[in-house]
Amino acid sequence: MSIPSDLESARQALRDATFALDAAEAVGEPAVLSQILAHVSQCHRRLGALAEAVWYAKRGLQLARSLSAVDASVDALCGLAELALERADVLEAQDESRGAHRLRDTARDHGFEAAQLALRSADPQWEITVLLRISDLFDRLGDHDDAIALQCRAVELMTHASRSALEPAVSAPRART
């Protein structure tokens, strides 16, 4: 019996990420370690090992927070929120609605925290991407009003960014010939 190539690819990605994690831990560079922990978490998620993915994501979030790395913290919170929602769906399919409800609340909490932290981002484009990611999460949770509010915030940022891009061209004085 042969293993499907996408599964083997996911396993190889996990092996590579684990190797990179070992190397990063040996070097002791916290910023790199935080990124690699996020990658190891994503690899576990691709393989359906959600509990392991959560463990690595929480470890990455803890490290990102200790570094005051806003973008890495927001990304980790988004990942944890999405993992909580995936785990809730699994529990729901197993008729464990109490656990599923708790995980959906956890996903919501992580999403709100990520949206708050995203306000501190220096890159408006990245903030827009994050807001839309969280909006999608809230929509999947059935929190349509919160999803729309985040979409409106993202549109407001897009509008502001496009106006700022036009301002220099509009307000620049014309050269006289």
mmCIF file with all atom_site columns, C-alpha atoms in Angstrom:
data_model
loop_
_atom_site.group_PDB
_atom_site.id
_atom_site.type_symbol
_atom_site.label_atom_id
_atom_site.label_alt_id
_atom_site.label_comp_id
_atom_site.label_asym_id
_atom_site.label_entity_id
_atom_site.label_seq_id
_atom_site.pdbx_PDB_ins_code
_atom_site.Cartn_x
_atom_site.Cartn_y
_atom_site.Cartn_z
_atom_site.occupancy
_atom_site.B_iso_or_equiv
_atom_site.pdbx_formal_charge
_atom_site.auth_seq_id
_atom_site.auth_comp_id
_atom_site.auth_asym_id
_atom_site.auth_atom_id
_atom_site.pdbx_PDB_model_num
ATOM 1   C CA . MET A 1 1   ? 0.000   0.000  0.000   1.00 0.00 ? 1   MET A CA 1
ATOM 2   C CA . SER A 1 2   ? 1.452   3.367  -0.973  1.00 0.00 ? 2   SER A CA 1
ATOM 3   C CA . ILE A 1 3   ? 0.969   6.574  0.976   1.00 0.00 ? 3   ILE A CA 1
ATOM 4   C CA . PRO A 1 4   ? -0.705  9.402  -0.979  1.00 0.00 ? 4   PRO A CA 1
ATOM 5   C CA . SER A 1 5   ? 1.844   11.996 -2.033  1.00 0.00 ? 5   SER A CA 1
ATOM 6   C CA . ASP A 1 6   ? 0.077   14.866 -0.216  1.00 0.00 ? 6   ASP A CA 1
ATOM 7   C CA . LEU A 1 7   ? 0.216   12.939 3.076   1.00 0.00 ? 7   LEU A CA 1
ATOM 8   C CA . GLU A 1 8   ? 3.854   12.065 2.516   1.00 0.00 ? 8   GLU A CA 1
ATOM 9   C CA . SER A 1 9   ? 4.525   15.692 1.631   1.00 0.00 ? 9   SER A CA 1
ATOM 10  C CA . ALA A 1 10  ? 2.876   16.824 4.876   1.00 0.00 ? 10  ALA A CA 1
ATOM 11  C CA . ARG A 1 11  ? 4.922   14.308 6.859   1.00 0.00 ? 11  ARG A CA 1
ATOM 12  C CA . GLN A 1 12  ? 8.126   15.458 5.200   1.00 0.00 ? 12  GLN A CA 1
ATOM 13  C CA . ALA A 1 13  ? 7.231   19.077 5.957   1.00 0.00 ? 13  ALA A CA 1
ATOM 14  C CA . LEU A 1 14  ? 6.773   18.130 9.621   1.00 0.00 ? 14  LEU A CA 1
ATOM 15  C CA . ARG A 1 15  ? 10.125  16.321 9.682   1.00 0.00 ? 15  ARG A CA 1
ATOM 16  C CA . ASP A 1 16  ? 11.821  19.362 8.121   1.00 0.00 ? 16  ASP A CA 1
ATOM 17  C CA . ALA A 1 17  ? 10.073  21.744 10.534  1.00 0.00 ? 17  ALA A CA 1
ATOM 18  C CA . THR A 1 18  ? 11.047  19.605 13.525  1.00 0.00 ? 18  THR A CA 1
ATOM 19  C CA . PHE A 1 19  ? 14.654  19.576 12.337  1.00 0.00 ? 19  PHE A CA 1
ATOM 20  C CA . ALA A 1 20  ? 14.542  23.383 11.986  1.00 0.00 ? 20  ALA A CA 1
ATOM 21  C CA . LEU A 1 21  ? 13.011  23.631 15.466  1.00 0.00 ? 21  LEU A CA 1
ATOM 22  C CA . ASP A 1 22  ? 15.853  21.600 16.959  1.00 0.00 ? 22  ASP A CA 1
ATOM 23  C CA . ALA A 1 23  ? 18.392  23.848 15.228  1.00 0.00 ? 23  ALA A CA 1
ATOM 24  C CA . ALA A 1 24  ? 16.618  27.038 16.363  1.00 0.00 ? 24  ALA A CA 1
ATOM 25  C CA . GLU A 1 25  ? 16.463  25.799 19.948  1.00 0.00 ? 25  GLU A CA 1
ATOM 26  C CA . ALA A 1 26  ? 20.200  25.065 19.831  1.00 0.00 ? 26  ALA A CA 1
ATOM 27  C CA . VAL A 1 27  ? 20.976  28.568 18.557  1.00 0.00 ? 27  VAL A CA 1
ATOM 28  C CA . GLY A 1 28  ? 18.536  30.194 20.978  1.00 0.00 ? 28  GLY A CA 1
ATOM 29  C CA . GLU A 1 29  ? 17.243  32.954 18.684  1.00 0.00 ? 29  GLU A CA 1
ATOM 30  C CA . PRO A 1 30  ? 13.756  33.675 20.131  1.00 0.00 ? 30  PRO A CA 1
ATOM 31  C CA . ALA A 1 31  ? 12.282  35.463 17.088  1.00 0.00 ? 31  ALA A CA 1
ATOM 32  C CA . VAL A 1 32  ? 13.264  32.645 14.742  1.00 0.00 ? 32  VAL A CA 1
ATOM 33  C CA . LEU A 1 33  ? 12.103  30.058 17.270  1.00 0.00 ? 33  LEU A CA 1
ATOM 34  C CA . SER A 1 34  ? 8.687   31.727 17.447  1.00 0.00 ? 34  SER A CA 1
ATOM 35  C CA . GLN A 1 35  ? 8.281   31.526 13.665  1.00 0.00 ? 35  GLN A CA 1
ATOM 36  C CA . ILE A 1 36  ? 9.387   27.910 13.539  1.00 0.00 ? 36  ILE A CA 1
ATOM 37  C CA . LEU A 1 37  ? 6.997   26.939 16.335  1.00 0.00 ? 37  LEU A CA 1
ATOM 38  C CA . ALA A 1 38  ? 4.176   28.426 14.253  1.00 0.00 ? 38  ALA A CA 1
ATOM 39  C CA . HIS A 1 39  ? 5.356   26.402 11.251  1.00 0.00 ? 39  HIS A CA 1
ATOM 40  C CA . VAL A 1 40  ? 5.547   23.163 13.272  1.00 0.00 ? 40  VAL A CA 1
ATOM 41  C CA . SER A 1 41  ? 2.008   23.869 14.481  1.00 0.00 ? 41  SER A CA 1
ATOM 42  C CA . GLN A 1 42  ? 0.799   24.312 10.891  1.00 0.00 ? 42  GLN A CA 1
ATOM 43  C CA . CYS A 1 43  ? 2.472   21.046 9.875   1.00 0.00 ? 43  CYS A CA 1
ATOM 44  C CA . HIS A 1 44  ? 0.700   19.165 12.655  1.00 0.00 ? 44  HIS A CA 1
ATOM 45  C CA . ARG A 1 45  ? -2.559  20.819 11.629  1.00 0.00 ? 45  ARG A CA 1
ATOM 46  C CA . ARG A 1 46  ? -2.127  19.638 8.029   1.00 0.00 ? 46  ARG A CA 1
ATOM 47  C CA . LEU A 1 47  ? -1.734  16.097 9.352   1.00 0.00 ? 47  LEU A CA 1
ATOM 48  C CA . GLY A 1 48  ? -4.848  16.405 11.514  1.00 0.00 ? 48  GLY A CA 1
ATOM 49  C CA . ALA A 1 49  ? -2.863  16.261 14.760  1.00 0.00 ? 49  ALA A CA 1
ATOM 50  C CA . LEU A 1 50  ? -4.824  19.143 16.245  1.00 0.00 ? 50  LEU A CA 1
ATOM 51  C CA . ALA A 1 51  ? -3.804  18.680 19.894  1.00 0.00 ? 51  ALA A CA 1
ATOM 52  C CA . GLU A 1 52  ? -0.129  18.802 18.930  1.00 0.00 ? 52  GLU A CA 1
ATOM 53  C CA . ALA A 1 53  ? -0.767  21.793 16.688  1.00 0.00 ? 53  ALA A CA 1
ATOM 54  C CA . VAL A 1 54  ? -2.366  23.635 19.612  1.00 0.00 ? 54  VAL A CA 1
ATOM 55  C CA . TRP A 1 55  ? 0.577   22.794 21.877  1.00 0.00 ? 55  TRP A CA 1
ATOM 56  C CA . TYR A 1 56  ? 3.125   24.245 19.453  1.00 0.00 ? 56  TYR A CA 1
ATOM 57  C CA . ALA A 1 57  ? 0.958   27.266 18.669  1.00 0.00 ? 57  ALA A CA 1
ATOM 58  C CA . LYS A 1 58  ? 0.583   28.072 22.382  1.00 0.00 ? 58  LYS A CA 1
ATOM 59  C CA . ARG A 1 59  ? 4.311   27.742 22.869  1.00 0.00 ? 59  ARG A CA 1
ATOM 60  C CA . GLY A 1 60  ? 4.887   30.081 19.913  1.00 0.00 ? 60  GLY A CA 1
ATOM 61  C CA . LEU A 1 61  ? 2.355   32.578 21.273  1.00 0.00 ? 61  LEU A CA 1
ATOM 62  C CA . GLN A 1 62  ? 4.022   32.545 24.673  1.00 0.00 ? 62  GLN A CA 1
ATOM 63  C CA . LEU A 1 63  ? 7.394   33.257 23.083  1.00 0.00 ? 63  LEU A CA 1
ATOM 64  C CA . ALA A 1 64  ? 5.987   35.970 20.777  1.00 0.00 ? 64  ALA A CA 1
ATOM 65  C CA . ARG A 1 65  ? 4.367   37.691 23.769  1.00 0.00 ? 65  ARG A CA 1
ATOM 66  C CA . SER A 1 66  ? 7.629   37.566 25.725  1.00 0.00 ? 66  SER A CA 1
ATOM 67  C CA . LEU A 1 67  ? 9.306   39.340 22.785  1.00 0.00 ? 67  LEU A CA 1
ATOM 68  C CA . SER A 1 68  ? 6.443   41.869 22.493  1.00 0.00 ? 68  SER A CA 1
ATOM 69  C CA . ALA A 1 69  ? 6.204   40.753 18.866  1.00 0.00 ? 69  ALA A CA 1
ATOM 70  C CA . VAL A 1 70  ? 2.748   42.038 17.947  1.00 0.00 ? 70  VAL A CA 1
ATOM 71  C CA . ASP A 1 71  ? 2.518   40.526 14.469  1.00 0.00 ? 71  ASP A CA 1
ATOM 72  C CA . ALA A 1 72  ? 3.716   37.092 15.624  1.00 0.00 ? 72  ALA A CA 1
ATOM 73  C CA . SER A 1 73  ? 1.309   37.216 18.582  1.00 0.00 ? 73  SER A CA 1
ATOM 74  C CA . VAL A 1 74  ? -1.613  38.127 16.339  1.00 0.00 ? 74  VAL A CA 1
ATOM 75  C CA . ASP A 1 75  ? -0.733  35.378 13.883  1.00 0.00 ? 75  ASP A CA 1
ATOM 76  C CA . ALA A 1 76  ? -0.476  32.827 16.710  1.00 0.00 ? 76  ALA A CA 1
ATOM 77  C CA . LEU A 1 77  ? -3.817  33.948 18.152  1.00 0.00 ? 77  LEU A CA 1
ATOM 78  C CA . CYS A 1 78  ? -5.448  33.595 14.729  1.00 0.00 ? 78  CYS A CA 1
ATOM 79  C CA . GLY A 1 79  ? -3.963  30.122 14.365  1.00 0.00 ? 79  GLY A CA 1
ATOM 80  C CA . LEU A 1 80  ? -5.174  29.120 17.827  1.00 0.00 ? 80  LEU A CA 1
ATOM 81  C CA . ALA A 1 81  ? -8.642  30.463 17.055  1.00 0.00 ? 81  ALA A CA 1
ATOM 82  C CA . GLU A 1 82  ? -8.816  28.474 13.821  1.00 0.00 ? 82  GLU A CA 1
ATOM 83  C CA . LEU A 1 83  ? -7.552  25.352 15.591  1.00 0.00 ? 83  LEU A CA 1
ATOM 84  C CA . ALA A 1 84  ? -10.172 25.750 18.324  1.00 0.00 ? 84  ALA A CA 1
ATOM 85  C CA . LEU A 1 85  ? -12.873 25.989 15.664  1.00 0.00 ? 85  LEU A CA 1
ATOM 86  C CA . GLU A 1 86  ? -11.559 22.873 13.881  1.00 0.00 ? 86  GLU A CA 1
ATOM 87  C CA . ARG A 1 87  ? -11.474 20.978 17.165  1.00 0.00 ? 87  ARG A CA 1
ATOM 88  C CA . ALA A 1 88  ? -15.020 22.170 17.930  1.00 0.00 ? 88  ALA A CA 1
ATOM 89  C CA . ASP A 1 89  ? -16.204 20.819 14.585  1.00 0.00 ? 89  ASP A CA 1
ATOM 90  C CA . VAL A 1 90  ? -14.625 17.439 15.406  1.00 0.00 ? 90  VAL A CA 1
ATOM 91  C CA . LEU A 1 91  ? -16.344 17.345 18.804  1.00 0.00 ? 91  LEU A CA 1
ATOM 92  C CA . GLU A 1 92  ? -19.641 18.425 17.268  1.00 0.00 ? 92  GLU A CA 1
ATOM 93  C CA . ALA A 1 93  ? -19.429 15.521 14.827  1.00 0.00 ? 93  ALA A CA 1
ATOM 94  C CA . GLN A 1 94  ? -18.919 13.229 17.826  1.00 0.00 ? 94  GLN A CA 1
ATOM 95  C CA . ASP A 1 95  ? -22.021 14.646 19.561  1.00 0.00 ? 95  ASP A CA 1
ATOM 96  C CA . GLU A 1 96  ? -19.970 16.371 22.245  1.00 0.00 ? 96  GLU A CA 1
ATOM 97  C CA . SER A 1 97  ? -21.729 19.716 22.068  1.00 0.00 ? 97  SER A CA 1
ATOM 98  C CA . ARG A 1 98  ? -20.580 20.938 25.493  1.00 0.00 ? 98  ARG A CA 1
ATOM 99  C CA . GLY A 1 99  ? -16.901 20.639 24.551  1.00 0.00 ? 99  GLY A CA 1
ATOM 100 C CA . ALA A 1 100 ? -17.609 22.065 21.107  1.00 0.00 ? 100 ALA A CA 1
ATOM 101 C CA . HIS A 1 101 ? -19.334 25.085 22.657  1.00 0.00 ? 101 HIS A CA 1
ATOM 102 C CA . ARG A 1 102 ? -16.366 25.684 24.961  1.00 0.00 ? 102 ARG A CA 1
ATOM 103 C CA . LEU A 1 103 ? -13.934 25.505 22.036  1.00 0.00 ? 103 LEU A CA 1
ATOM 104 C CA . ARG A 1 104 ? -16.043 27.915 19.984  1.00 0.00 ? 104 ARG A CA 1
ATOM 105 C CA . ASP A 1 105 ? -15.919 30.364 22.899  1.00 0.00 ? 105 ASP A CA 1
ATOM 106 C CA . THR A 1 106 ? -12.149 29.918 22.988  1.00 0.00 ? 106 THR A CA 1
ATOM 107 C CA . ALA A 1 107 ? -11.942 30.581 19.229  1.00 0.00 ? 107 ALA A CA 1
ATOM 108 C CA . ARG A 1 108 ? -14.021 33.726 19.681  1.00 0.00 ? 108 ARG A CA 1
ATOM 109 C CA . ASP A 1 109 ? -11.831 34.939 22.562  1.00 0.00 ? 109 ASP A CA 1
ATOM 110 C CA . HIS A 1 110 ? -8.640  34.400 20.563  1.00 0.00 ? 110 HIS A CA 1
ATOM 111 C CA . GLY A 1 111 ? -10.213 36.177 17.592  1.00 0.00 ? 111 GLY A CA 1
ATOM 112 C CA . PHE A 1 112 ? -11.196 39.229 19.638  1.00 0.00 ? 112 PHE A CA 1
ATOM 113 C CA . GLU A 1 113 ? -7.752  39.399 21.233  1.00 0.00 ? 113 GLU A CA 1
ATOM 114 C CA . ALA A 1 114 ? -6.096  39.173 17.807  1.00 0.00 ? 114 ALA A CA 1
ATOM 115 C CA . ALA A 1 115 ? -8.335  41.942 16.438  1.00 0.00 ? 115 ALA A CA 1
ATOM 116 C CA . GLN A 1 116 ? -7.407  44.180 19.398  1.00 0.00 ? 116 GLN A CA 1
ATOM 117 C CA . LEU A 1 117 ? -3.704  43.495 19.032  1.00 0.00 ? 117 LEU A CA 1
ATOM 118 C CA . ALA A 1 118 ? -3.871  44.087 15.273  1.00 0.00 ? 118 ALA A CA 1
ATOM 119 C CA . LEU A 1 119 ? -4.555  47.745 16.056  1.00 0.00 ? 119 LEU A CA 1
ATOM 120 C CA . ARG A 1 120 ? -0.914  47.995 17.152  1.00 0.00 ? 120 ARG A CA 1
ATOM 121 C CA . SER A 1 121 ? 0.434   46.734 13.831  1.00 0.00 ? 121 SER A CA 1
ATOM 122 C CA . ALA A 1 122 ? 2.691   49.093 11.921  1.00 0.00 ? 122 ALA A CA 1
ATOM 123 C CA . ASP A 1 123 ? 1.549   47.744 8.547   1.00 0.00 ? 123 ASP A CA 1
ATOM 124 C CA . PRO A 1 124 ? -2.015  48.685 7.527   1.00 0.00 ? 124 PRO A CA 1
ATOM 125 C CA . GLN A 1 125 ? -2.051  46.092 4.717   1.00 0.00 ? 125 GLN A CA 1
ATOM 126 C CA . TRP A 1 126 ? -1.197  43.339 7.165   1.00 0.00 ? 126 TRP A CA 1
ATOM 127 C CA . GLU A 1 127 ? -3.843  44.615 9.581   1.00 0.00 ? 127 GLU A CA 1
ATOM 128 C CA . ILE A 1 128 ? -6.440  44.447 6.789   1.00 0.00 ? 128 ILE A CA 1
ATOM 129 C CA . THR A 1 129 ? -5.442  40.852 6.028   1.00 0.00 ? 129 THR A CA 1
ATOM 130 C CA . VAL A 1 130 ? -5.726  39.923 9.702   1.00 0.00 ? 130 VAL A CA 1
ATOM 131 C CA . LEU A 1 131 ? -9.097  41.616 10.094  1.00 0.00 ? 131 LEU A CA 1
ATOM 132 C CA . LEU A 1 132 ? -10.470 39.731 7.108   1.00 0.00 ? 132 LEU A CA 1
ATOM 133 C CA . ARG A 1 133 ? -9.032  36.464 8.448   1.00 0.00 ? 133 ARG A CA 1
ATOM 134 C CA . ILE A 1 134 ? -10.725 37.015 11.807  1.00 0.00 ? 134 ILE A CA 1
ATOM 135 C CA . SER A 1 135 ? -13.912 38.131 10.075  1.00 0.00 ? 135 SER A CA 1
ATOM 136 C CA . ASP A 1 136 ? -13.975 34.820 8.210   1.00 0.00 ? 136 ASP A CA 1
ATOM 137 C CA . LEU A 1 137 ? -13.506 32.983 11.500  1.00 0.00 ? 137 LEU A CA 1
ATOM 138 C CA . PHE A 1 138 ? -16.388 34.881 13.121  1.00 0.00 ? 138 PHE A CA 1
ATOM 139 C CA . ASP A 1 139 ? -18.571 34.205 10.111  1.00 0.00 ? 139 ASP A CA 1
ATOM 140 C CA . ARG A 1 140 ? -17.847 30.465 10.435  1.00 0.00 ? 140 ARG A CA 1
ATOM 141 C CA . LEU A 1 141 ? -18.714 30.739 14.139  1.00 0.00 ? 141 LEU A CA 1
ATOM 142 C CA . GLY A 1 142 ? -22.058 32.296 13.225  1.00 0.00 ? 142 GLY A CA 1
ATOM 143 C CA . ASP A 1 143 ? -21.099 35.697 14.686  1.00 0.00 ? 143 ASP A CA 1
ATOM 144 C CA . HIS A 1 144 ? -22.168 37.574 11.588  1.00 0.00 ? 144 HIS A CA 1
ATOM 145 C CA . ASP A 1 145 ? -22.459 40.993 13.255  1.00 0.00 ? 145 ASP A CA 1
ATOM 146 C CA . ASP A 1 146 ? -18.888 40.795 14.557  1.00 0.00 ? 146 ASP A CA 1
ATOM 147 C CA . ALA A 1 147 ? -17.716 39.539 11.175  1.00 0.00 ? 147 ALA A CA 1
ATOM 148 C CA . ILE A 1 148 ? -19.330 42.506 9.440   1.00 0.00 ? 148 ILE A CA 1
ATOM 149 C CA . ALA A 1 149 ? -17.880 44.935 11.985  1.00 0.00 ? 149 ALA A CA 1
ATOM 150 C CA . LEU A 1 150 ? -14.374 43.635 11.252  1.00 0.00 ? 150 LEU A CA 1
ATOM 151 C CA . GLN A 1 151 ? -14.998 43.811 7.503   1.00 0.00 ? 151 GLN A CA 1
ATOM 152 C CA . CYS A 1 152 ? -16.095 47.434 7.921   1.00 0.00 ? 152 CYS A CA 1
ATOM 153 C CA . ARG A 1 153 ? -12.935 48.179 9.885   1.00 0.00 ? 153 ARG A CA 1
ATOM 154 C CA . ALA A 1 154 ? -10.875 46.579 7.104   1.00 0.00 ? 154 ALA A CA 1
ATOM 155 C CA . VAL A 1 155 ? -12.716 48.590 4.424   1.00 0.00 ? 155 VAL A CA 1
ATOM 156 C CA . GLU A 1 156 ? -12.127 51.766 6.423   1.00 0.00 ? 156 GLU A CA 1
ATOM 157 C CA . LEU A 1 157 ? -8.400  50.998 6.497   1.00 0.00 ? 157 LEU A CA 1
ATOM 158 C CA . MET A 1 158 ? -8.433  50.263 2.758   1.00 0.00 ? 158 MET A CA 1
ATOM 159 C CA . THR A 1 159 ? -10.200 53.538 2.073   1.00 0.00 ? 159 THR A CA 1
ATOM 160 C CA . HIS A 1 160 ? -7.773  55.452 4.248   1.00 0.00 ? 160 HIS A CA 1
ATOM 161 C CA . ALA A 1 161 ? -4.808  53.757 2.572   1.00 0.00 ? 161 ALA A CA 1
ATOM 162 C CA . SER A 1 162 ? -6.075  54.563 -0.919  1.00 0.00 ? 162 SER A CA 1
ATOM 163 C CA . ARG A 1 163 ? -6.733  58.195 0.040   1.00 0.00 ? 163 ARG A CA 1
ATOM 164 C CA . SER A 1 164 ? -3.242  58.476 1.530   1.00 0.00 ? 164 SER A CA 1
ATOM 165 C CA . ALA A 1 165 ? -1.771  57.062 -1.663  1.00 0.00 ? 165 ALA A CA 1
ATOM 166 C CA . LEU A 1 166 ? -3.619  59.674 -3.734  1.00 0.00 ? 166 LEU A CA 1
ATOM 167 C CA . GLU A 1 167 ? -2.877  62.663 -1.493  1.00 0.00 ? 167 GLU A CA 1
ATOM 168 C CA . PRO A 1 168 ? 0.698   63.360 -2.627  1.00 0.00 ? 168 PRO A CA 1
ATOM 169 C CA . ALA A 1 169 ? -0.374  63.331 -6.268  1.00 0.00 ? 169 ALA A CA 1
ATOM 170 C CA . VAL A 1 170 ? -3.368  65.586 -5.629  1.00 0.00 ? 170 VAL A CA 1
ATOM 171 C CA . SER A 1 171 ? -1.687  68.054 -3.289  1.00 0.00 ? 171 SER A CA 1
ATOM 172 C CA . ALA A 1 172 ? 1.683   68.286 -5.041  1.00 0.00 ? 172 ALA A CA 1
ATOM 173 C CA . PRO A 1 173 ? 2.245   71.713 -6.550  1.00 0.00 ? 173 PRO A CA 1
ATOM 174 C CA . ARG A 1 174 ? 2.559   71.897 -10.294 1.00 0.00 ? 174 ARG A CA 1
ATOM 175 C CA . ALA A 1 175 ? 5.840   72.959 -11.787 1.00 0.00 ? 175 ALA A CA 1
ATOM 176 C CA . ARG A 1 176 ? 5.713   76.095 -13.885 1.00 0.00 ? 176 ARG A CA 1
ATOM 177 C CA . THR A 1 177 ? 7.166   76.025 -17.341 1.00 0.00 ? 177 THR A CA 1
#
